[in-house]
Phi, psi and omega in degrees: 000121179285143178265010181206173173131355183300328182265004182261138179271342181232151173283160179298143174300156182303319181294325179293315179297320180297319180288322183284331188298132181229000187296336180291341174242334182271003179299334180293349176277355188305313181299326181283325177295319179293321180293318178291331177293322177297320178293319179294320179299319181299321179288319177301321180287314183294334180275355180086005180284334175234132175288155179303325181295337176265317185296319185295315176298323179295317180300315179297319180293321177299319179291324176297316179298321179302315179292318182294323179292318178299325181274350180080017182267350172236130183212163179291157177240174187300331183272356177283131181280313183211182182300325182292315180291326179295317181288325176293325175299318179299320179294314183290330175295327181276324193241347186081210188300329183292347176298335179277356183294334185292342184287346182301130173082004177217161181235161173299338182294310179281334180294310183290327177297322178291312181302315185292324176297315180298315178301312183296317179300311181304312187279331175291328173295319177296318176302315180302317180295324177289324176297319178298319177299321177295316178302317180298323178293317178296317180298316179298318180290323178297318179294324179299327182247033183290345181243014185260113177286148179205160174287137169269156186234143159228145183057025184061020175245151178304132182244283178218152178295145176221163166286135182295329175300324177296320178298314180295317187293340181301329182292333180298325183295318179297319179289331174296320176296323177298318179294322176296323178295320178295319176303311181293322178299318180301323179300323181274330183283337186275050175241125187274126174277348188296129185108351179279348180064214179290321176187340192250010186083202183221147174276350179279153183283067179274174179223081182304327181292329179290313178295325178301312181296317182296329182269006176084007176283159180271344180193164172265160186297141183279339182220119187293328179292314177297321186301319184277345183250348182290120171234024175305321183296329176289312181298318179295318178298318179295325176294315179299315179296324177295318179295319175301316178299320179293319177295322175294322180296322180293322174298314180303318180298315181293319179297322178298317180294312183296333182274355180293157176298325182296318176278302180066027181273318190260131171250099181284137181302145176304327182293342180240028177230167174226170180246193182245145180284347182236332183252101188294343182276348190287141171223105190256139178277062188296330178297321178294320181291319179293322176300320178292319183288323183294339181300323179297323178296319180294317178295323179297319178297317177299313181298319180297316181290318178300320179293320178296322185282336197296335185241018185282129179269155169053226190268233185288138171228150185296341175309330185293349173299337182279008179277337193279308185301317177298320179294313179302315183295317181294318177297313179301317183295312181296318180291339176281320186280321187304310181297324180294317179291321177302313179294321179300316181296314184297330188254005179274135174252146181242147183275100182300318185296314180297319181294319181294319178295327181281341187304317182271357184290162180070024179054040183292351180264008183300325180298332179297325177294314180299315180294325176301315180291324177299319178294339175269015176073021175276132177305141188300324180302318178288322180296319179298316181295320180295318179297321177298322178293325176298317178297315181299319179295319178296317180298321183285341182244003176068038180237171172260165187302318183289351181270355175293147181278164177303320182294320180294319177300311184291332178290332178282319175204133184297337180276356177275108181259170180298333181286001174298336179297337180298332180264356183268052175228151177299316180302314180295321179296318180293314183297331186279344185274071190264001179295158178303129182085358182283180188261005178295152178306320181294315179296319181295321179300317178295319179301315184293324177297314182294314184288329176294317178295319181295318179295321177297320178296315176302317183299313180296318182298311184283335172296318178294321179295318179296319179296316181297319180294317180299319178295320178298316181294330182269359184295000000 
């Protein structure tokens, strides 16, 4: 059933209808459209625009449709243009002409903007809960390896020794920022467009603030033109989802490296690995690779929507139909990847012995020599050069730093005494990094306490948000 056409002498050409049709992807908005319709109906009735004798049958039909859609017994047909026309068809099939009464005072422009916000809010809360589950997995794995030394890397070269738990825990911080972004996004997304009509508001005695409150929004839109054309919330959500994807991709990259024969640190569980159709010995970390690969898809969706939005004039334009599929796809993708990566992390075992043996390699303790000299009041520039000369001498003679003689140390710098060897141990290097955020056992213990508490707070907050949204939808 078309929601327009009175002034047209011809029906749309087949190619036009095919291009315009969106019900094959926007049907997932149906539960949110029905919920916003109930809120709109309540205002139409309370304002006297609909008599109770009309409003009550419509209310009953809307609830019937909600149940039928959940059960899969009502679905769109080939002649439905979009989710809105499909649902109005459902109403008129049940009620006859009065099914069209609900359209008073609203347009598909404010209707779809409202539906899409509700959908996005619902699913971004779900994303947040999955991110929290991933954080909990990372925290557990970091604690498991809280006493395991390993080489830290910059430029993929050995840098300084770190606790391997510290290495794992760094990922929790990025996801905490993602959760903070979702919190901030919710503040901006929870603005109701309903009541803005096509672009100019309505001459009917509606109450946008009432429908906003009933739908769980914090306010109604301040400008009706902006309300129907604003898709900042879509672009911002896509950015957040892209950042989550990038953080997942970085985990995937590290797991791929650690699982190589050359590193041999990570033993990925069989349940989160795949094999080869031709090489029977292969065990591939495909979940890590897929997490890395999906990030490009997420960034592409963001780029597509930003490009679509950049030149739109005035209020609603049909270009905005292109906002939904990228958002749906990005949400689906992130919700697909998160549980797989969470499980991969939880079930991976690491080789403590190999990591510990690798920790001092590549002269990763050279900075300890420089810091030793700084404590002896040597300017750091000179201390750095002296430490570099120690490394050069070791490289030329095939030795490690602690194997240099007292005479060799003193010949490089007079303040280098034999007791410099006391700091040339992995244990000593780790214990000395006591600054906030550092890799010492004491610093790491404080970090884990703080991040565990923060993750617990996020968990309670988003659980409450999910419950409140669910109650609103079921009202």
